CSV table of C-alpha atoms in Angstrom, one decimal:
chain,number,residue,atom,x,y,z
D,1035,THR,CA,0.0,0.0,-0.3
D,1036,PRO,CA,1.4,3.4,-1.2
D,1037,VAL,CA,2.0,5.3,1.8
D,1038,HIS,CA,0.2,8.8,1.6
D,1039,VAL,CA,2.5,11.9,0.8
D,1040,GLY,CA,0.8,15.6,0.0
D,1041,GLY,CA,-2.0,15.1,-2.1
D,1042,GLY,CA,-2.7,11.6,-1.5
D,1043,VAL,CA,-3.3,8.6,-3.7
D,1044,GLN,CA,-5.0,7.6,-7.0
D,1045,SER,CA,-5.2,4.7,-9.0
D,1046,GLY,CA,-2.7,3.6,-7.0
D,1047,ILE,CA,-0.6,6.4,-7.8
D,1048,THR,CA,1.1,8.6,-5.0
D,1049,ASN,CA,0.5,11.9,-5.5
D,1050,VAL,CA,3.6,13.2,-3.9
D,1051,GLY,CA,2.3,17.2,-5.2
D,1052,THR,CA,1.4,19.9,-7.7
D,1053,TYR,CA,4.6,20.5,-8.9
D,1054,LYS,CA,7.6,18.4,-9.5
D,1055,PRO,CA,11.0,20.1,-8.8
D,1056,ASN,CA,12.8,21.2,-12.0
D,1057,PRO,CA,16.7,21.8,-11.4
D,1058,ASP,CA,17.7,22.9,-14.6
D,1059,LEU,CA,15.2,25.7,-14.4
D,1060,HIS,CA,16.5,29.7,-14.9
D,1061,TRP,CA,15.4,32.9,-15.3
D,1062,GLU,CA,13.9,34.3,-18.9
D,1063,GLU,CA,16.0,36.4,-21.0
D,1064,SER,CA,14.9,39.3,-22.8
D,1065,LYS,CA,16.0,42.3,-25.0
D,1066,THR,CA,14.3,45.2,-25.4
D,1067,PHE,CA,13.9,47.8,-28.0
D,1068,ASN,CA,12.2,51.4,-26.9
D,1069,VAL,CA,12.2,54.5,-28.6
D,1070,ALA,CA,10.0,57.2,-26.8
D,1071,LEU,CA,9.4,61.1,-27.9
D,1072,GLU,CA,8.1,63.9,-25.9
D,1073,PHE,CA,7.0,67.0,-27.4
D,1074,GLY,CA,4.7,70.0,-27.0
D,1075,ASN,CA,4.3,73.7,-25.9
D,1076,LYS,CA,1.7,76.1,-23.9
D,1077,HIS,CA,-1.0,74.6,-25.6
D,1078,PHE,CA,-0.4,70.8,-25.8
D,1079,TYR,CA,1.8,67.8,-24.5
D,1080,ALA,CA,2.3,64.6,-26.4
D,1081,GLU,CA,4.2,61.5,-25.3
D,1082,ILE,CA,4.8,58.3,-27.8
D,1083,ASP,CA,6.4,55.1,-26.9
D,1084,VAL,CA,7.1,52.6,-29.5
D,1085,TYR,CA,8.7,49.5,-27.9
D,1086,ASN,CA,9.7,45.9,-29.2
D,1087,LYS,CA,10.7,42.8,-26.6
D,1088,ARG,CA,12.1,39.6,-27.3
D,1089,THR,CA,11.8,37.3,-24.7
D,1090,GLU,CA,13.7,33.7,-24.7
D,1091,GLU,CA,13.7,30.8,-22.6
D,1092,LEU,CA,10.2,31.2,-21.4
D,1093,LEU,CA,8.9,30.2,-17.9
D,1094,LEU,CA,5.8,27.7,-19.0
D,1095,ASP,CA,3.8,24.9,-16.8
D,1096,ARG,CA,4.2,21.5,-18.4
D,1097,ASN,CA,1.3,18.9,-17.5
D,1098,LEU,CA,3.3,15.3,-16.3
D,1099,PRO,CA,1.7,12.0,-16.9
D,1100,SER,CA,-0.4,10.8,-13.7
D,1101,GLU,CA,2.0,8.4,-13.5
D,1102,THR,CA,4.9,10.9,-12.1
D,1103,GLY,CA,2.6,11.7,-8.8
D,1104,PHE,CA,2.9,15.1,-10.0
D,1105,GLN,CA,0.5,17.4,-12.0
D,1106,PHE,CA,3.2,20.0,-13.5
D,1107,THR,CA,6.4,20.9,-14.3
D,1108,THR,CA,7.9,24.3,-14.9
D,1109,VAL,CA,10.3,24.4,-17.3
D,1110,ASN,CA,12.4,26.9,-20.1
D,1111,LYS,CA,10.9,26.9,-23.4
D,1112,GLY,CA,9.8,28.8,-26.4
D,1113,VAL,CA,10.9,32.4,-28.0
D,1114,MET,CA,8.0,35.1,-27.9
D,1115,GLU,CA,7.7,38.6,-29.2
D,1116,ASN,CA,5.7,42.0,-27.8
D,1117,LYS,CA,5.7,45.0,-30.1
D,1118,GLY,CA,3.4,47.8,-30.1
D,1119,ILE,CA,3.0,51.8,-29.1
D,1120,GLU,CA,1.7,53.8,-26.4
D,1121,GLY,CA,1.0,57.6,-26.3
D,1122,LYS,CA,-1.2,60.4,-24.8
D,1123,VAL,CA,-2.1,63.8,-25.7
D,1124,ASN,CA,-3.1,66.8,-23.4
D,1125,PHE,CA,-4.7,70.1,-24.7
D,1126,TYR,CA,-4.3,73.4,-22.6
D,1127,PHE,CA,-7.2,75.8,-23.8
D,1128,ARG,CA,-8.2,78.8,-21.6
D,1129,SER,CA,-9.9,82.0,-22.4
D,1130,SER,CA,-8.2,85.5,-22.4
D,1131,ASP,CA,-9.6,86.3,-19.1
D,1132,ASN,CA,-8.7,82.8,-17.9
D,1133,LYS,CA,-12.3,82.2,-16.6
D,1134,LEU,CA,-12.8,79.7,-18.8
D,1135,ARG,CA,-10.7,76.2,-19.3
D,1136,TRP,CA,-10.5,73.2,-21.2
D,1137,THR,CA,-8.2,70.5,-20.5
D,1138,PRO,CA,-9.2,67.7,-23.2
D,1139,GLY,CA,-7.0,64.5,-23.3
D,1140,VAL,CA,-6.3,61.3,-25.6
D,1141,LEU,CA,-4.1,58.1,-24.3
D,1142,PHE,CA,-3.8,55.2,-26.5
D,1143,SER,CA,-2.3,51.6,-27.3
D,1144,SER,CA,-1.6,49.2,-29.1
D,1145,ASN,CA,0.1,45.7,-28.5
D,1146,LYS,CA,0.8,42.4,-30.4
D,1147,ASN,CA,2.0,39.6,-29.1
D,1148,LYS,CA,3.3,36.4,-31.0
D,1149,ILE,CA,5.1,32.9,-30.2
D,1150,LEU,CA,8.4,33.1,-32.5
D,1151,ASP,CA,9.4,29.8,-32.2
D,1152,PHE,CA,8.2,26.7,-29.8
D,1153,ASP,CA,10.1,23.9,-30.8
D,1154,ASN,CA,6.5,22.8,-33.2
D,1155,ASP,CA,5.1,21.9,-29.7
D,1156,ILE,CA,1.1,22.5,-29.0
D,1157,LEU,CA,0.9,23.3,-25.0
D,1158,ASN,CA,-2.5,23.5,-23.5
D,1159,TYR,CA,-2.3,26.3,-21.0
D,1160,ASP,CA,-5.7,27.9,-19.4
D,1161,GLY,CA,-6.4,25.1,-17.2
D,1162,GLY,CA,-10.1,23.8,-19.2
D,1163,ASN,CA,-13.4,25.4,-19.1
D,1164,TRP,CA,-15.0,23.9,-15.8
D,1165,ILE,CA,-18.5,24.2,-15.8
D,1166,GLN,CA,-20.7,23.0,-12.7
D,1167,ASN,CA,-17.5,20.5,-11.8
D,1168,VAL,CA,-17.0,19.3,-15.6
D,1169,ASN,CA,-14.1,20.4,-17.1
D,1170,TYR,CA,-14.9,20.4,-21.1
D,1171,GLY,CA,-11.5,20.8,-21.9
D,1172,ASN,CA,-8.8,23.6,-23.2
D,1173,THR,CA,-9.6,26.5,-25.4
D,1174,GLY,CA,-5.8,28.1,-24.7
D,1175,ILE,CA,-3.7,26.6,-27.1
D,1176,ARG,CA,0.0,27.5,-27.3
D,1177,GLN,CA,2.3,27.3,-30.4
D,1178,GLU,CA,4.1,29.2,-33.4
D,1179,GLY,CA,3.1,32.1,-35.1
D,1180,TYR,CA,0.2,33.0,-33.0
D,1181,SER,CA,-0.3,34.5,-29.4
D,1182,ALA,CA,0.6,33.3,-25.9
D,1183,ASN,CA,-3.2,34.2,-25.1
D,1184,ALA,CA,-4.8,32.2,-28.6
D,1185,GLN,CA,-7.8,30.9,-28.1
D,1186,TRP,CA,-8.9,27.9,-30.2
D,1187,GLY,CA,-12.5,26.2,-30.6
D,1188,TYR,CA,-15.0,25.1,-33.0
D,1189,ASP,CA,-17.2,27.3,-35.8
D,1190,PHE,CA,-20.3,27.4,-34.4
D,1191,ILE,CA,-22.3,27.8,-38.5
D,1192,GLY,CA,-26.1,27.6,-36.4
D,1193,ILE,CA,-28.6,25.1,-35.7
D,1194,TRP,CA,-29.7,21.9,-37.3
D,1195,GLN,CA,-32.9,22.3,-38.8
D,1196,SER,CA,-35.5,19.8,-39.7
D,1197,ASN,CA,-35.2,19.4,-43.3
D,1198,GLU,CA,-32.0,18.4,-42.5
D,1199,ALA,CA,-32.2,15.7,-39.8
D,1200,ALA,CA,-30.6,13.0,-42.4
D,1201,GLU,CA,-27.4,15.0,-42.6
D,1202,ALA,CA,-27.3,15.6,-39.2
D,1203,THR,CA,-27.3,11.8,-38.2
D,1204,VAL,CA,-23.8,11.6,-39.4
D,1205,TYR,CA,-22.7,14.0,-36.8
D,1206,GLY,CA,-24.6,12.3,-34.1
D,1207,ALA,CA,-26.9,14.9,-34.1
D,1208,VAL,CA,-30.8,15.6,-34.3
D,1209,PRO,CA,-32.7,19.1,-35.4
D,1210,GLY,CA,-32.4,21.3,-32.4
D,1211,ASP,CA,-28.5,20.4,-31.6
D,1212,PRO,CA,-25.6,23.2,-32.4
D,1213,LYS,CA,-24.1,22.6,-35.7
D,1214,PHE,CA,-20.2,23.2,-36.2
D,1215,ALA,CA,-18.0,23.4,-39.3
D,1216,ASP,CA,-16.1,20.6,-40.5
D,1217,ILE,CA,-13.1,21.9,-41.7
D,1218,ASN,CA,-11.0,18.7,-42.8
D,1219,GLY,CA,-14.2,17.2,-44.3
D,1220,ASP,CA,-14.3,14.1,-42.2
D,1221,GLU,CA,-17.6,13.9,-41.0
D,1222,ILE,CA,-16.2,14.1,-37.5
D,1223,ILE,CA,-16.3,16.8,-35.5
D,1224,ASP,CA,-13.0,16.7,-33.4
D,1225,ASN,CA,-9.6,18.2,-32.7
D,1226,ASN,CA,-8.8,18.7,-36.1
D,1227,ASP,CA,-12.0,21.0,-36.8
D,1228,LEU,CA,-10.6,23.5,-34.2
D,1229,LYS,CA,-9.4,27.0,-36.0
D,1230,TYR,CA,-8.0,30.4,-34.2
D,1231,LEU,CA,-10.5,32.3,-32.8
D,1232,GLY,CA,-8.6,35.2,-30.9
D,1233,ASP,CA,-6.8,36.5,-27.9
D,1234,THR,CA,-7.7,37.0,-24.5
D,1235,ASN,CA,-5.6,40.0,-24.5
D,1236,PRO,CA,-6.8,43.3,-26.4
D,1237,THR,CA,-5.3,44.6,-29.1
D,1238,TYR,CA,-6.3,48.4,-28.8
D,1239,THR,CA,-7.2,50.3,-25.6
D,1240,GLY,CA,-7.6,53.5,-25.4
D,1241,GLY,CA,-9.2,56.6,-23.7
D,1242,PHE,CA,-10.5,60.1,-23.3
D,1243,SER,CA,-10.3,62.6,-20.4
D,1244,SER,CA,-12.3,65.9,-20.0
D,1245,LYS,CA,-12.0,68.6,-17.6
D,1246,LEU,CA,-13.7,71.8,-17.9
D,1247,ASN,CA,-13.7,74.8,-15.6
D,1248,TYR,CA,-15.6,78.3,-15.8
D,1249,LYS,CA,-15.0,80.4,-12.8
D,1250,ASN,CA,-15.7,78.2,-9.6
D,1251,PHE,CA,-17.3,75.7,-11.6
D,1252,GLU,CA,-15.5,72.6,-12.9
D,1253,PHE,CA,-17.2,69.5,-14.9
D,1254,SER,CA,-14.9,66.0,-15.7
D,1255,PHE,CA,-15.3,63.1,-17.5
D,1256,PHE,CA,-13.6,59.9,-18.5
D,1257,VAL,CA,-14.3,57.5,-21.4
D,1258,GLU,CA,-12.2,54.2,-21.8
D,1259,GLY,CA,-12.2,51.9,-24.6
D,1260,VAL,CA,-10.9,48.4,-24.9
D,1261,PHE,CA,-10.8,46.6,-28.4
D,1262,ASP,CA,-10.5,43.1,-30.0
D,1263,LYS,CA,-10.3,41.2,-27.1
D,1264,LEU,CA,-12.3,37.4,-26.7
D,1265,VAL,CA,-13.5,36.6,-23.4
D,1266,VAL,CA,-14.7,32.6,-23.1
D,1267,ASN,CA,-18.1,33.0,-21.7
D,1268,ASN,CA,-18.5,30.0,-19.7
D,1269,ASN,CA,-21.6,31.6,-18.3
D,1270,ARG,CA,-23.8,31.5,-21.3
D,1271,ILE,CA,-23.4,27.9,-21.1
D,1272,LEU,CA,-24.1,27.9,-17.2
D,1273,LEU,CA,-27.4,30.1,-17.2
D,1274,MET,CA,-28.9,28.9,-20.9
D,1275,TYR,CA,-28.4,25.5,-21.0
D,1276,PRO,CA,-30.3,23.1,-18.3
D,1277,ASN,CA,-28.6,23.6,-14.8
D,1278,LEU,CA,-26.2,20.3,-13.9
D,1279,MET,CA,-27.1,20.9,-10.3
D,1280,PHE,CA,-30.5,22.1,-10.4
D,1281,GLY,CA,-31.7,21.1,-13.8
D,1282,LYS,CA,-33.7,24.3,-14.7
D,1283,ASN,CA,-32.9,27.2,-17.1
D,1284,LEU,CA,-31.7,31.0,-16.1
D,1285,SER,CA,-31.3,32.9,-18.9
D,1286,LYS,CA,-34.2,34.6,-20.3
D,1287,ASP,CA,-32.8,33.8,-24.2
D,1288,ALA,CA,-33.5,30.4,-23.2
D,1289,LEU,CA,-37.0,31.1,-24.1
D,1290,ASP,CA,-35.8,31.8,-27.7
D,1291,ARG,CA,-34.7,28.4,-28.0
D,1292,TRP,CA,-35.1,26.1,-30.8
D,1293,THR,CA,-38.1,24.2,-31.6
D,1294,ALA,CA,-39.9,22.6,-34.6
D,1295,SER,CA,-42.3,25.8,-34.1
D,1296,ASN,CA,-39.5,28.1,-33.5
D,1297,PRO,CA,-36.6,27.5,-35.9
D,1298,SER,CA,-34.3,29.3,-34.3
D,1299,ASN,CA,-30.7,29.2,-35.9
D,1300,THR,CA,-28.8,30.7,-32.8
D,1301,ILE,CA,-30.3,29.2,-29.5
D,1302,PRO,CA,-30.4,25.3,-29.6
D,1303,SER,CA,-33.0,23.0,-28.2
D,1304,LEU,CA,-31.5,22.9,-24.9
D,1305,THR,CA,-33.3,19.7,-24.6
D,1306,SER,CA,-29.6,18.0,-23.3
D,1307,LEU,CA,-26.4,18.8,-21.5
D,1308,PRO,CA,-23.8,21.2,-23.1
D,1309,THR,CA,-21.5,19.2,-25.0
D,1310,GLU,CA,-17.4,19.9,-25.3
D,1311,GLN,CA,-17.8,21.1,-28.8
D,1312,ILE,CA,-20.6,23.9,-27.5
D,1313,VAL,CA,-18.3,24.9,-25.1
D,1314,ARG,CA,-15.7,25.1,-26.6
D,1315,SER,CA,-17.0,27.1,-29.5
D,1316,ASP,CA,-17.5,30.9,-30.7
D,1317,TRP,CA,-20.7,30.0,-29.7
D,1318,ALA,CA,-19.6,30.4,-26.2
D,1319,MET,CA,-16.6,32.8,-27.2
D,1320,GLU,CA,-17.2,36.3,-27.8
D,1321,ASP,CA,-15.8,39.7,-28.7
D,1322,ALA,CA,-15.7,41.4,-25.6
D,1323,SER,CA,-14.9,45.2,-27.0
D,1324,PHE,CA,-16.4,48.0,-25.2
D,1325,VAL,CA,-16.4,52.0,-24.6
D,1326,ARG,CA,-17.6,52.9,-21.4
D,1327,LEU,CA,-18.3,56.1,-19.6
D,1328,ARG,CA,-16.2,55.6,-16.4
D,1329,GLU,CA,-16.6,58.9,-14.4
D,1330,VAL,CA,-18.3,61.8,-14.5
D,1331,ALA,CA,-17.6,64.6,-11.9
D,1332,PHE,CA,-19.2,68.3,-11.1
D,1333,SER,CA,-17.9,70.5,-8.5
D,1334,TYR,CA,-18.3,74.0,-7.1
D,1335,THR,CA,-15.8,75.8,-4.9
D,1336,PHE,CA,-17.2,78.9,-2.9
D,1337,ASP,CA,-15.2,82.2,-2.8
D,1338,VAL,CA,-14.4,82.2,0.7
D,1339,GLU,CA,-11.8,84.7,0.8
D,1340,LYS,CA,-14.1,87.2,3.0
D,1341,SER,CA,-15.1,84.3,5.0
D,1342,SER,CA,-14.5,84.4,9.0
D,1343,THR,CA,-14.6,80.9,9.2
D,1344,PHE,CA,-13.8,79.0,6.3
D,1345,LYS,CA,-10.6,78.8,4.2
D,1346,ASN,CA,-12.0,76.5,1.3
D,1347,LEU,CA,-15.6,75.1,0.9
D,1348,LYS,CA,-16.3,72.8,-2.2
D,1349,VAL,CA,-19.3,71.0,-2.7
D,1350,PHE,CA,-19.4,67.8,-5.5
D,1351,CYS,CA,-21.1,65.7,-6.9
D,1352,SER,CA,-20.0,62.3,-8.9
D,1353,ALA,CA,-21.0,59.2,-10.6
D,1354,THR,CA,-18.7,56.2,-11.9
D,1355,ASN,CA,-19.3,53.2,-14.3
D,1356,ILE,CA,-22.3,55.3,-15.8
D,1357,PHE,CA,-23.1,52.7,-18.9
D,1358,THR,CA,-21.2,50.6,-21.3
D,1359,ILE,CA,-22.0,50.1,-25.0
D,1360,THR,CA,-20.7,46.6,-25.9
D,1361,ASN,CA,-22.2,43.5,-27.9
D,1362,TYR,CA,-20.6,41.0,-25.2
D,1363,SER,CA,-23.7,39.3,-23.6
D,1364,GLY,CA,-22.4,38.6,-20.2
D,1365,LEU,CA,-22.9,41.3,-17.4
D,1366,ASN,CA,-19.3,42.6,-17.5
D,1367,PRO,CA,-17.1,42.8,-20.6
D,1368,ASP,CA,-13.8,44.0,-18.4
D,1369,VAL,CA,-13.2,40.7,-17.8
D,1370,LEU,CA,-9.6,38.8,-18.6
D,1371,GLY,CA,-10.2,35.5,-20.3
D,1372,LYS,CA,-12.8,33.6,-18.8
D,1373,ASP,CA,-16.1,34.5,-17.6
D,1374,THR,CA,-16.8,31.9,-15.2
D,1375,SER,CA,-19.8,31.6,-12.3
D,1376,TRP,CA,-17.2,33.7,-10.0
D,1377,ASN,CA,-17.9,36.7,-12.3
D,1378,LEU,CA,-21.7,36.7,-12.0
D,1379,GLN,CA,-21.9,39.8,-10.3
D,1380,PRO,CA,-23.0,43.1,-12.0
D,1381,TYR,CA,-21.0,46.0,-12.3
D,1382,SER,CA,-21.6,48.3,-10.0
D,1383,ARG,CA,-22.7,52.4,-10.7
D,1384,THR,CA,-22.1,54.5,-7.5
D,1385,PHE,CA,-23.5,58.3,-7.0
D,1386,THR,CA,-21.4,60.1,-4.2
D,1387,LEU,CA,-22.7,63.6,-3.3
D,1388,GLY,CA,-20.2,65.4,-0.6
D,1389,PHE,CA,-18.2,68.6,0.6
D,1390,ASN,CA,-14.7,69.4,1.5
D,1391,ALA,CA,-14.2,72.3,3.9
D,1392,SER,CA,-11.3,73.7,5.7
D,1393,PHE,CA,-11.6,76.0,8.7
């Protein structure tokens, strides 16, 4: 009988821990090229930064066979490149009497990430898509020529309709089931039909800020934008398919599911549990680009020069997370990688009213 050490025993194999030590492990090696430019005058100020960073001997976790008694080991492997541009511009406008002042600003960035060399290896890296304690497999796959946070999945092309029953049978499906592209044409939907769907890191980010002062009044706001970012929306599966734990649907979108009298081409019939294909498809992976009005603030500063009580008196009101423009179907597009049951909290909107005083 094996002795229990660390994580216990599974299938007669002693689990001695999560990570197997690697005595050959060493630091990554990076080379960076960076050019920055700053310029301006009394009317504006600008910064632009262009960079290219090449990293070799990446630190990566690799899965190990269960027979080893470990789950992972960390190795040095591969060459990765990050290149991009960051910048900001602030403007300064004012009236001749200085009673009206406007300070708008723009910031932006773009980053491209790519694995240049991986010894032709393919690595699953995101830990799988877990829905109610069921692992439906990885969507994150690393390989040469793609980003380090690339997501791969099946191409959802609609719903099998009643007049396609015979063709659906070839793929083990029935009308109402999701339909996926048979990329290699072998009449089997498997890993050979996976395609690159996108990157969980945004390609572009930006923002616009504005502060307007007129006499003692001040009004300001900030808008941010995130573009070309993929999110694996596991919550779409969790809230629409029959719940694996409680046996019920939760999303109102399920009301528009496919039936013979409602031949939807977007929502499956939901009469069976989700499959690995639907969880790892672009039905459940969405573009999470968004534009959000992050903050608005208004204030008034009283003239207290003649006051014997106050040295300063200011009243203000503000609001945060006022609205978001997005095509993302989840509660909040501002998540990284996966939207899971841990993220089922609506983004809070706050309103603040107050005053500052000094005596």
